[in-house]
Tab-separated table of C-alpha atoms in Angstrom:
chain	number	residue	atom	x	y	z
A	1	UNK	CA	-82.557	62.966	71.584
A	2	UNK	CA	-80.898	64.103	74.784
A	3	UNK	CA	-77.786	61.969	75.476
A	4	UNK	CA	-77.860	59.891	78.627
A	5	UNK	CA	-75.811	61.281	81.496
A	6	UNK	CA	-72.545	59.493	82.213
A	7	UNK	CA	-72.661	56.650	84.735
A	8	UNK	CA	-71.072	57.945	87.931
A	9	UNK	CA	-72.083	55.028	90.161
A	10	UNK	CA	-68.564	53.525	90.125
A	11	UNK	CA	-65.537	55.668	90.923
A	12	UNK	CA	-63.069	56.121	88.086
A	13	UNK	CA	-59.895	54.106	88.370
A	14	UNK	CA	-56.999	56.433	89.236
A	15	UNK	CA	-54.405	56.824	86.533
A	16	UNK	CA	-51.341	54.596	86.834
A	17	UNK	CA	-48.456	56.302	88.607
A	18	UNK	CA	-45.380	56.685	86.313
A	19	UNK	CA	-42.943	55.764	89.072
A	20	UNK	CA	-39.799	56.030	86.939
A	21	UNK	CA	-40.510	59.709	86.397
A	22	UNK	CA	-40.410	60.340	90.137
A	23	UNK	CA	-37.291	61.428	92.017
A	24	UNK	CA	-37.397	58.254	94.127
A	25	UNK	CA	-38.999	55.441	92.083
A	26	UNK	CA	-38.953	53.008	95.006
A	27	UNK	CA	-40.813	55.397	97.306
A	28	UNK	CA	-43.228	56.162	94.462
A	29	UNK	CA	-43.907	52.435	94.005
A	30	UNK	CA	-44.811	52.015	97.674
A	31	UNK	CA	-46.933	55.173	97.557
A	32	UNK	CA	-48.896	53.640	94.686
A	33	UNK	CA	-49.221	50.407	96.659
A	34	UNK	CA	-50.687	52.229	99.668
A	35	UNK	CA	-53.109	54.126	97.434
A	36	UNK	CA	-54.181	51.045	95.484
A	37	UNK	CA	-52.936	52.567	92.229
A	38	UNK	CA	-51.373	50.750	89.340
A	39	UNK	CA	-47.899	51.747	88.192
A	40	UNK	CA	-46.675	52.577	84.697
A	41	UNK	CA	-43.168	51.437	83.825
A	42	UNK	CA	-41.443	52.704	80.688
A	43	UNK	CA	-38.918	50.339	79.118
A	44	UNK	CA	-35.940	51.297	76.991
A	45	UNK	CA	-36.735	48.854	74.187
A	46	UNK	CA	-33.179	47.501	74.150
A	47	UNK	CA	-34.372	43.896	73.950
A	48	UNK	CA	-37.619	44.266	72.029
A	49	UNK	CA	-36.524	46.972	69.618
A	50	UNK	CA	-39.145	49.565	70.625
A	51	UNK	CA	-39.767	51.434	73.895
A	52	UNK	CA	-43.084	50.635	75.524
A	53	UNK	CA	-45.097	51.435	78.651
A	54	UNK	CA	-46.181	48.561	80.870
A	55	UNK	CA	-48.985	49.008	83.383
A	56	UNK	CA	-49.248	46.627	86.309
A	57	UNK	CA	-50.731	46.373	89.781
A	58	UNK	CA	-48.267	46.689	92.636
A	59	UNK	CA	-49.623	43.388	93.987
A	60	UNK	CA	-48.289	41.622	90.866
A	61	UNK	CA	-44.847	42.236	92.376
A	62	UNK	CA	-45.492	42.512	96.107
A	63	UNK	CA	-47.348	39.216	96.446
A	64	UNK	CA	-44.280	37.390	95.078
A	65	UNK	CA	-41.811	39.029	97.455
A	66	UNK	CA	-42.123	36.507	100.305
A	67	UNK	CA	-41.233	33.626	97.985
A	68	UNK	CA	-38.308	35.598	96.516
A	69	UNK	CA	-36.960	36.606	99.921
A	70	UNK	CA	-37.118	33.008	101.120
A	71	UNK	CA	-35.150	31.752	98.117
A	72	UNK	CA	-32.529	34.463	98.600
A	73	UNK	CA	-32.438	34.218	102.401
A	74	UNK	CA	-33.016	37.954	102.361
A	75	UNK	CA	-33.615	39.548	105.780
A	76	UNK	CA	-33.579	42.913	107.527
A	77	UNK	CA	-29.855	42.515	108.145
A	78	UNK	CA	-29.169	42.098	104.427
A	79	UNK	CA	-27.936	44.796	102.094
A	80	UNK	CA	-28.685	44.597	98.384
A	81	UNK	CA	-26.233	45.984	95.840
A	82	UNK	CA	-27.998	47.136	92.653
A	83	UNK	CA	-25.388	48.572	90.281
A	84	UNK	CA	-27.741	49.026	87.319
A	85	UNK	CA	-30.260	51.844	86.773
A	86	UNK	CA	-33.716	51.619	88.316
A	87	UNK	CA	-35.131	52.283	84.841
A	88	UNK	CA	-34.550	48.558	84.268
A	89	UNK	CA	-37.550	46.800	85.783
A	90	UNK	CA	-35.430	43.967	87.229
A	91	UNK	CA	-33.450	46.533	89.246
A	92	UNK	CA	-36.550	48.354	90.469
A	93	UNK	CA	-38.024	44.965	91.395
A	94	UNK	CA	-34.912	44.136	93.449
A	95	UNK	CA	-34.954	47.512	95.225
A	96	UNK	CA	-38.644	47.144	96.109
A	97	UNK	CA	-37.994	43.573	97.289
A	98	UNK	CA	-35.215	44.787	99.589
A	99	UNK	CA	-37.391	47.499	101.140
A	100	UNK	CA	-40.243	44.989	101.545
A	101	UNK	CA	-38.177	42.862	103.954
A	102	UNK	CA	-36.685	45.907	105.669
A	103	UNK	CA	-33.259	45.465	104.109
A	104	UNK	CA	-31.157	48.290	102.739
A	105	UNK	CA	-30.101	48.615	99.133
A	106	UNK	CA	-27.352	50.615	97.499
A	107	UNK	CA	-25.797	51.374	94.131
A	108	UNK	CA	-22.385	50.813	95.775
A	109	UNK	CA	-21.011	47.374	96.706
A	110	UNK	CA	-19.422	48.138	100.074
A	111	UNK	CA	-20.927	46.054	102.857
A	112	UNK	CA	-23.517	44.413	100.628
A	113	UNK	CA	-24.533	40.787	101.112
A	114	UNK	CA	-26.593	40.435	97.919
A	115	UNK	CA	-26.293	41.754	94.367
A	116	UNK	CA	-28.713	42.131	91.460
A	117	UNK	CA	-26.642	41.415	88.339
A	118	UNK	CA	-26.804	40.507	84.688
A	119	UNK	CA	-24.629	37.584	83.553
A	120	UNK	CA	-22.181	40.044	81.970
A	121	UNK	CA	-21.860	41.950	85.243
A	122	UNK	CA	-21.331	38.731	87.199
A	123	UNK	CA	-18.619	37.630	84.763
A	124	UNK	CA	-16.785	40.951	85.110
A	125	UNK	CA	-16.874	40.723	88.914
A	126	UNK	CA	-15.622	37.134	88.941
A	127	UNK	CA	-12.780	38.015	86.563
A	128	UNK	CA	-11.870	41.009	88.723
A	129	UNK	CA	-11.727	38.822	91.847
A	130	UNK	CA	-14.520	40.714	93.623
A	131	UNK	CA	-15.615	39.198	96.957
A	132	UNK	CA	-18.392	36.656	96.659
A	133	UNK	CA	-21.938	37.619	97.514
A	134	UNK	CA	-25.384	36.130	96.968
A	135	UNK	CA	-26.134	37.097	93.371
A	136	UNK	CA	-29.585	37.304	91.857
A	137	UNK	CA	-28.879	37.077	88.123
A	138	UNK	CA	-31.430	38.104	85.488
A	139	UNK	CA	-31.762	40.038	82.260
A	140	UNK	CA	-30.184	37.315	80.105
A	141	UNK	CA	-29.571	33.598	80.249
A	142	UNK	CA	-26.899	32.499	82.750
A	143	UNK	CA	-24.785	29.721	81.276
A	144	UNK	CA	-23.895	26.859	83.665
A	145	UNK	CA	-20.154	27.382	83.153
A	146	UNK	CA	-20.312	30.918	84.537
A	147	UNK	CA	-22.454	29.765	87.449
A	148	UNK	CA	-19.894	27.081	88.367
A	149	UNK	CA	-17.043	29.544	87.992
A	150	UNK	CA	-18.800	32.070	90.250
A	151	UNK	CA	-19.584	29.453	92.886
A	152	UNK	CA	-15.952	28.314	92.870
A	153	UNK	CA	-15.009	31.940	93.569
A	154	UNK	CA	-17.275	32.082	96.620
A	155	UNK	CA	-20.520	33.384	95.142
A	156	UNK	CA	-23.987	31.998	95.787
A	157	UNK	CA	-26.049	32.230	92.622
A	158	UNK	CA	-29.783	32.387	91.981
A	159	UNK	CA	-31.129	33.013	88.507
A	160	UNK	CA	-34.591	33.789	87.208
A	161	UNK	CA	-36.239	34.183	83.850
A	162	UNK	CA	-38.934	36.773	83.404
A	163	UNK	CA	-40.015	39.696	81.277
A	164	UNK	CA	-41.240	43.181	82.026
A	165	UNK	CA	-44.746	42.175	80.922
A	166	UNK	CA	-44.783	38.796	82.708
A	167	UNK	CA	-42.631	39.428	85.786
A	168	UNK	CA	-41.335	36.189	87.309
A	169	UNK	CA	-41.758	33.054	85.223
A	170	UNK	CA	-39.094	30.566	86.317
A	171	UNK	CA	-36.377	30.356	88.973
A	172	UNK	CA	-33.250	28.258	89.375
A	173	UNK	CA	-29.471	28.553	89.556
A	174	UNK	CA	-28.643	28.877	85.858
A	175	UNK	CA	-30.362	28.790	82.469
A	176	UNK	CA	-30.468	24.974	82.430
A	177	UNK	CA	-31.951	24.765	85.933
A	178	UNK	CA	-35.094	26.888	85.629
A	179	UNK	CA	-38.348	25.670	87.189
A	180	UNK	CA	-41.687	27.441	86.974
A	181	UNK	CA	-42.072	29.993	89.766
A	182	UNK	CA	-44.872	29.775	92.328
A	183	UNK	CA	-48.408	29.826	90.874
A	184	UNK	CA	-47.108	29.980	87.276
A	185	UNK	CA	-48.675	27.821	84.560
A	186	UNK	CA	-46.953	27.580	81.194
A	187	UNK	CA	-47.441	26.059	77.761
A	188	UNK	CA	-45.288	25.925	74.655
A	189	UNK	CA	-47.229	26.500	71.456
A	190	UNK	CA	-45.387	26.109	68.165
A	191	UNK	CA	-42.155	26.522	70.070
A	192	UNK	CA	-43.239	29.762	71.820
A	193	UNK	CA	-43.709	30.089	75.593
A	194	UNK	CA	-47.116	31.179	76.949
A	195	UNK	CA	-47.603	31.993	80.645
A	196	UNK	CA	-50.513	32.380	83.077
A	197	UNK	CA	-49.899	33.636	86.613
A	198	UNK	CA	-50.818	36.266	89.241
A	199	UNK	CA	-47.641	38.133	88.305
A	200	UNK	CA	-48.704	39.340	84.843
A	201	UNK	CA	-48.908	43.025	84.024
A	202	UNK	CA	-51.990	44.465	82.326
A	203	UNK	CA	-51.090	42.624	79.136
A	204	UNK	CA	-53.336	41.087	76.468
A	205	UNK	CA	-54.163	37.464	77.216
A	206	UNK	CA	-55.996	34.721	75.391
A	207	UNK	CA	-59.352	33.362	76.503
A	208	UNK	CA	-57.616	31.161	79.099
A	209	UNK	CA	-55.568	33.963	80.621
A	210	UNK	CA	-52.226	33.120	78.960
A	211	UNK	CA	-49.836	35.809	77.694
A	212	UNK	CA	-46.617	35.660	75.712
A	213	UNK	CA	-43.634	37.845	74.858
A	214	UNK	CA	-42.828	35.360	72.069
A	215	UNK	CA	-39.730	33.823	73.603
A	216	UNK	CA	-38.779	30.466	72.120
A	217	UNK	CA	-38.637	27.742	74.772
A	218	UNK	CA	-38.816	24.064	75.610
A	219	UNK	CA	-40.958	22.822	78.496
A	220	UNK	CA	-40.855	19.455	80.262
A	221	UNK	CA	-43.073	19.338	83.330
A	222	UNK	CA	-42.081	22.424	85.304
A	223	UNK	CA	-38.595	22.596	83.773
A	224	UNK	CA	-38.217	25.475	81.304
A	225	UNK	CA	-35.396	26.024	78.840
A	226	UNK	CA	-35.669	29.488	77.346
A	227	UNK	CA	-33.961	29.889	73.984
A	228	UNK	CA	-34.605	33.598	73.524
A	229	UNK	CA	-36.515	35.833	71.160
A	230	UNK	CA	-37.129	34.303	67.748
A	231	UNK	CA	-34.977	36.663	65.732
A	232	UNK	CA	-34.586	35.553	62.140
A	233	UNK	CA	-31.947	35.709	59.469
A	234	UNK	CA	-32.836	35.519	55.797
A	235	UNK	CA	-29.858	34.144	53.928
A	236	UNK	CA	-29.880	33.123	50.267
A	237	UNK	CA	-33.679	33.028	50.395
A	238	UNK	CA	-33.872	30.756	53.456
A	239	UNK	CA	-35.219	32.025	56.795
A	240	UNK	CA	-33.709	30.591	59.976
A	241	UNK	CA	-34.391	31.295	63.656
A	242	UNK	CA	-31.305	32.482	65.504
A	243	UNK	CA	-32.256	31.675	69.112
A	244	UNK	CA	-32.152	27.848	68.755
A	245	UNK	CA	-28.785	28.046	66.959
A	246	UNK	CA	-27.383	30.192	69.762
A	247	UNK	CA	-28.663	27.780	72.410
A	248	UNK	CA	-27.131	24.757	70.669
A	249	UNK	CA	-23.746	26.429	70.271
A	250	UNK	CA	-23.836	27.724	73.859
A	251	UNK	CA	-24.053	24.145	75.112
A	252	UNK	CA	-20.607	23.536	73.629
A	253	UNK	CA	-18.906	26.776	74.670
A	254	UNK	CA	-17.033	27.741	77.823
A	255	UNK	CA	-18.051	31.406	77.566
A	256	UNK	CA	-20.870	33.510	76.182
A	257	UNK	CA	-21.995	32.858	72.613
A	258	UNK	CA	-24.111	35.342	70.645
A	259	UNK	CA	-25.628	34.563	67.240
A	260	UNK	CA	-26.710	37.507	65.098
A	261	UNK	CA	-27.706	38.208	61.511
A	262	UNK	CA	-25.181	40.377	59.693
A	263	UNK	CA	-26.143	42.055	56.388
A	264	UNK	CA	-24.236	40.727	53.380
A	265	UNK	CA	-24.503	42.062	49.841
A	266	UNK	CA	-24.688	38.733	48.002
A	267	UNK	CA	-26.807	36.628	50.381
A	268	UNK	CA	-28.891	39.325	52.087
A	269	UNK	CA	-27.809	38.282	55.572
A	270	UNK	CA	-25.435	35.713	57.020
A	271	UNK	CA	-25.598	33.944	60.375
A	272	UNK	CA	-22.675	35.057	62.520
A	273	UNK	CA	-21.448	33.450	65.755
A	274	UNK	CA	-19.571	35.740	68.154
A	275	UNK	CA	-17.896	34.537	71.339
A	276	UNK	CA	-15.397	35.743	73.928
A	277	UNK	CA	-14.078	32.244	74.547
A	278	UNK	CA	-10.849	30.698	73.362
A	279	UNK	CA	-12.609	27.529	72.233
A	280	UNK	CA	-13.803	28.986	68.936
A	281	UNK	CA	-12.191	26.128	67.013
A	282	UNK	CA	-14.148	23.505	68.968
A	283	UNK	CA	-17.423	25.426	68.650
A	284	UNK	CA	-16.925	25.869	64.930
A	285	UNK	CA	-16.067	22.179	64.489
A	286	UNK	CA	-19.252	21.173	66.311
A	287	UNK	CA	-21.310	23.595	64.212
A	288	UNK	CA	-19.886	22.297	60.963
A	289	UNK	CA	-20.839	18.749	61.972
A	290	UNK	CA	-24.271	19.330	63.496
A	291	UNK	CA	-25.697	22.491	61.889
A	292	UNK	CA	-26.624	22.055	58.277
A	293	UNK	CA	-27.565	24.356	55.430
A	294	UNK	CA	-28.604	27.889	56.299
A	295	UNK	CA	-28.495	27.098	60.047
A	296	UNK	CA	-24.701	26.828	59.966
A	297	UNK	CA	-23.032	30.175	60.757
A	298	UNK	CA	-21.071	31.580	57.852
A	299	UNK	CA	-18.964	33.834	60.063
A	300	UNK	CA	-17.210	33.053	63.357
A	301	UNK	CA	-15.739	35.894	65.425
A	302	UNK	CA	-13.930	36.230	68.744
A	303	UNK	CA	-14.318	39.522	70.587
A	304	UNK	CA	-12.419	40.441	73.721
A	305	UNK	CA	-15.562	42.061	75.153
A	306	UNK	CA	-19.194	41.987	74.043
A	307	UNK	CA	-20.981	45.364	73.966
A	308	UNK	CA	-23.619	45.918	76.640
A	309	UNK	CA	-26.715	48.081	76.916
A	310	UNK	CA	-26.960	50.542	79.847
A	311	UNK	CA	-28.859	47.836	81.770
A	312	UNK	CA	-26.093	45.275	81.334
A	313	UNK	CA	-27.612	43.116	78.592
A	314	UNK	CA	-25.850	42.083	75.400
A	315	UNK	CA	-26.266	44.907	72.869
A	316	UNK	CA	-26.997	42.821	69.780
A	317	UNK	CA	-27.755	45.773	67.544
A	318	UNK	CA	-24.564	47.456	68.672
A	319	UNK	CA	-22.603	44.277	68.030
A	320	UNK	CA	-23.895	44.035	64.452
A	321	UNK	CA	-23.110	47.710	63.868
A	322	UNK	CA	-19.600	47.171	65.191
A	323	UNK	CA	-19.041	44.149	62.945
A	324	UNK	CA	-20.132	46.177	59.937
A	325	UNK	CA	-17.906	49.087	60.939
A	326	UNK	CA	-14.933	46.740	61.261
A	327	UNK	CA	-15.759	45.242	57.849
A	328	UNK	CA	-15.611	48.718	56.301
A	329	UNK	CA	-12.253	49.385	57.969
A	330	UNK	CA	-10.615	45.935	58.245
A	331	UNK	CA	-7.251	47.296	59.413
A	332	UNK	CA	-8.745	49.278	62.275
A	333	UNK	CA	-9.320	47.479	65.560
A	334	UNK	CA	-12.882	47.589	66.789
A	335	UNK	CA	-13.347	50.478	69.205
A	336	UNK	CA	-16.501	49.127	70.863
A	337	UNK	CA	-15.555	45.552	71.647
A	338	UNK	CA	-11.989	44.767	70.695
A	339	UNK	CA	-11.106	41.998	68.298
A	340	UNK	CA	-8.245	39.539	68.359
A	341	UNK	CA	-8.207	39.076	64.545
A	342	UNK	CA	-9.508	35.483	64.657
A	343	UNK	CA	-12.232	35.647	62.033
A	344	UNK	CA	-13.053	33.344	59.138
A	345	UNK	CA	-15.827	32.108	56.944
A	346	UNK	CA	-17.444	28.715	57.560
C-alpha cells in the first residue's frame, strides 16, 4: 500500500526561539513576539534539582505587563535595575516589562528608580544602606520583617510568587500578603497548589486546565500562603515535609530561616534549622514546644551568611554540603557561609 502523502494544508508551527542563546535575549524575545513564535527558556535547575527547557508563548508574559506596570507605577521615565543574570526567567521578565513600557533597564544601579531583587539581595542592600528604590522582589519568599525593615529604610516593596512554568500566580507586598494575580484561578489539593491562568507556559495540565509545580500552599479565598517545595527528610524511619516546618519557624524569626535535611549515619537524615538571626534561642524554644517527634529539628545552626545561587536564591544543596564539610573539619571555620560556633543538638 502506498503511504498517504503528508497533510500540508496547515502551515507547520515555527520552532520556539531559544532566546537565552541569543546575544541580546530581550531583543530576541520581542523578535519572537513580532513573528508570533513561542520562546524556549532554559532553566538552571537550582530550585528543582534538574535543568529543564520551558516553552511558552510571548503573550503569556506580554498580556500581563499592563497590570504589572500599573502595580509598580512603571513608566517611560523609569529605569529598572536588574543585577541578576537574564538566564533567570524573573530577570528576563523584568527586562521585557521595562522595554514594554518604554523604560530603560540596566545591570548597574546608578540612576535607577526600580530594582528586580531576590529577598537575599534586598537584605544585603538594606544592610549596606543603599538608597531606597521601588523593589520588585521574587525568587523566594519575602518575610514580613524584611519588608518592614526595607520600607523603614525608604524602599517601596512589591513581591510576587510565580514559577518559570506558571509565570505570575500571586502578588502582594510580602509572603504573608499574596493575593491571586489577575485572571488566576487556584486550588489546593492535598496541600499542593494547582493553578489555571492565561500566563501558563506550554506545561501539562489536567482536564480542567490546571497545572502545578508541586509547591505546598494554603489558600483562603484569593489569599495564598506558599510554603515551598515539599522536600522531605527521612529520619529514624519517619518521613517529614520540610517546607511546613520552615514556614512555622519563619513566623517566629526576625531573619531568614532555612530548614534542610542533613545526612546522619545513625538516623539516615536529621532535620536542621539554619538562620542568620540572633534569636536562635527563641526559635529553638518555640520549636521544642510546638514541633513534636520527627518534625522537631535535631540541629540548630547560625550562619553569618547563607549561600546563594548565581540567581540570588538560597543554595540549599550548597548549604547542606557546607554543613557536612564543617562536620568533617569541626575546627575549621566554614569557608562558604561563615559560622559563629553556635550549634547544638535539640
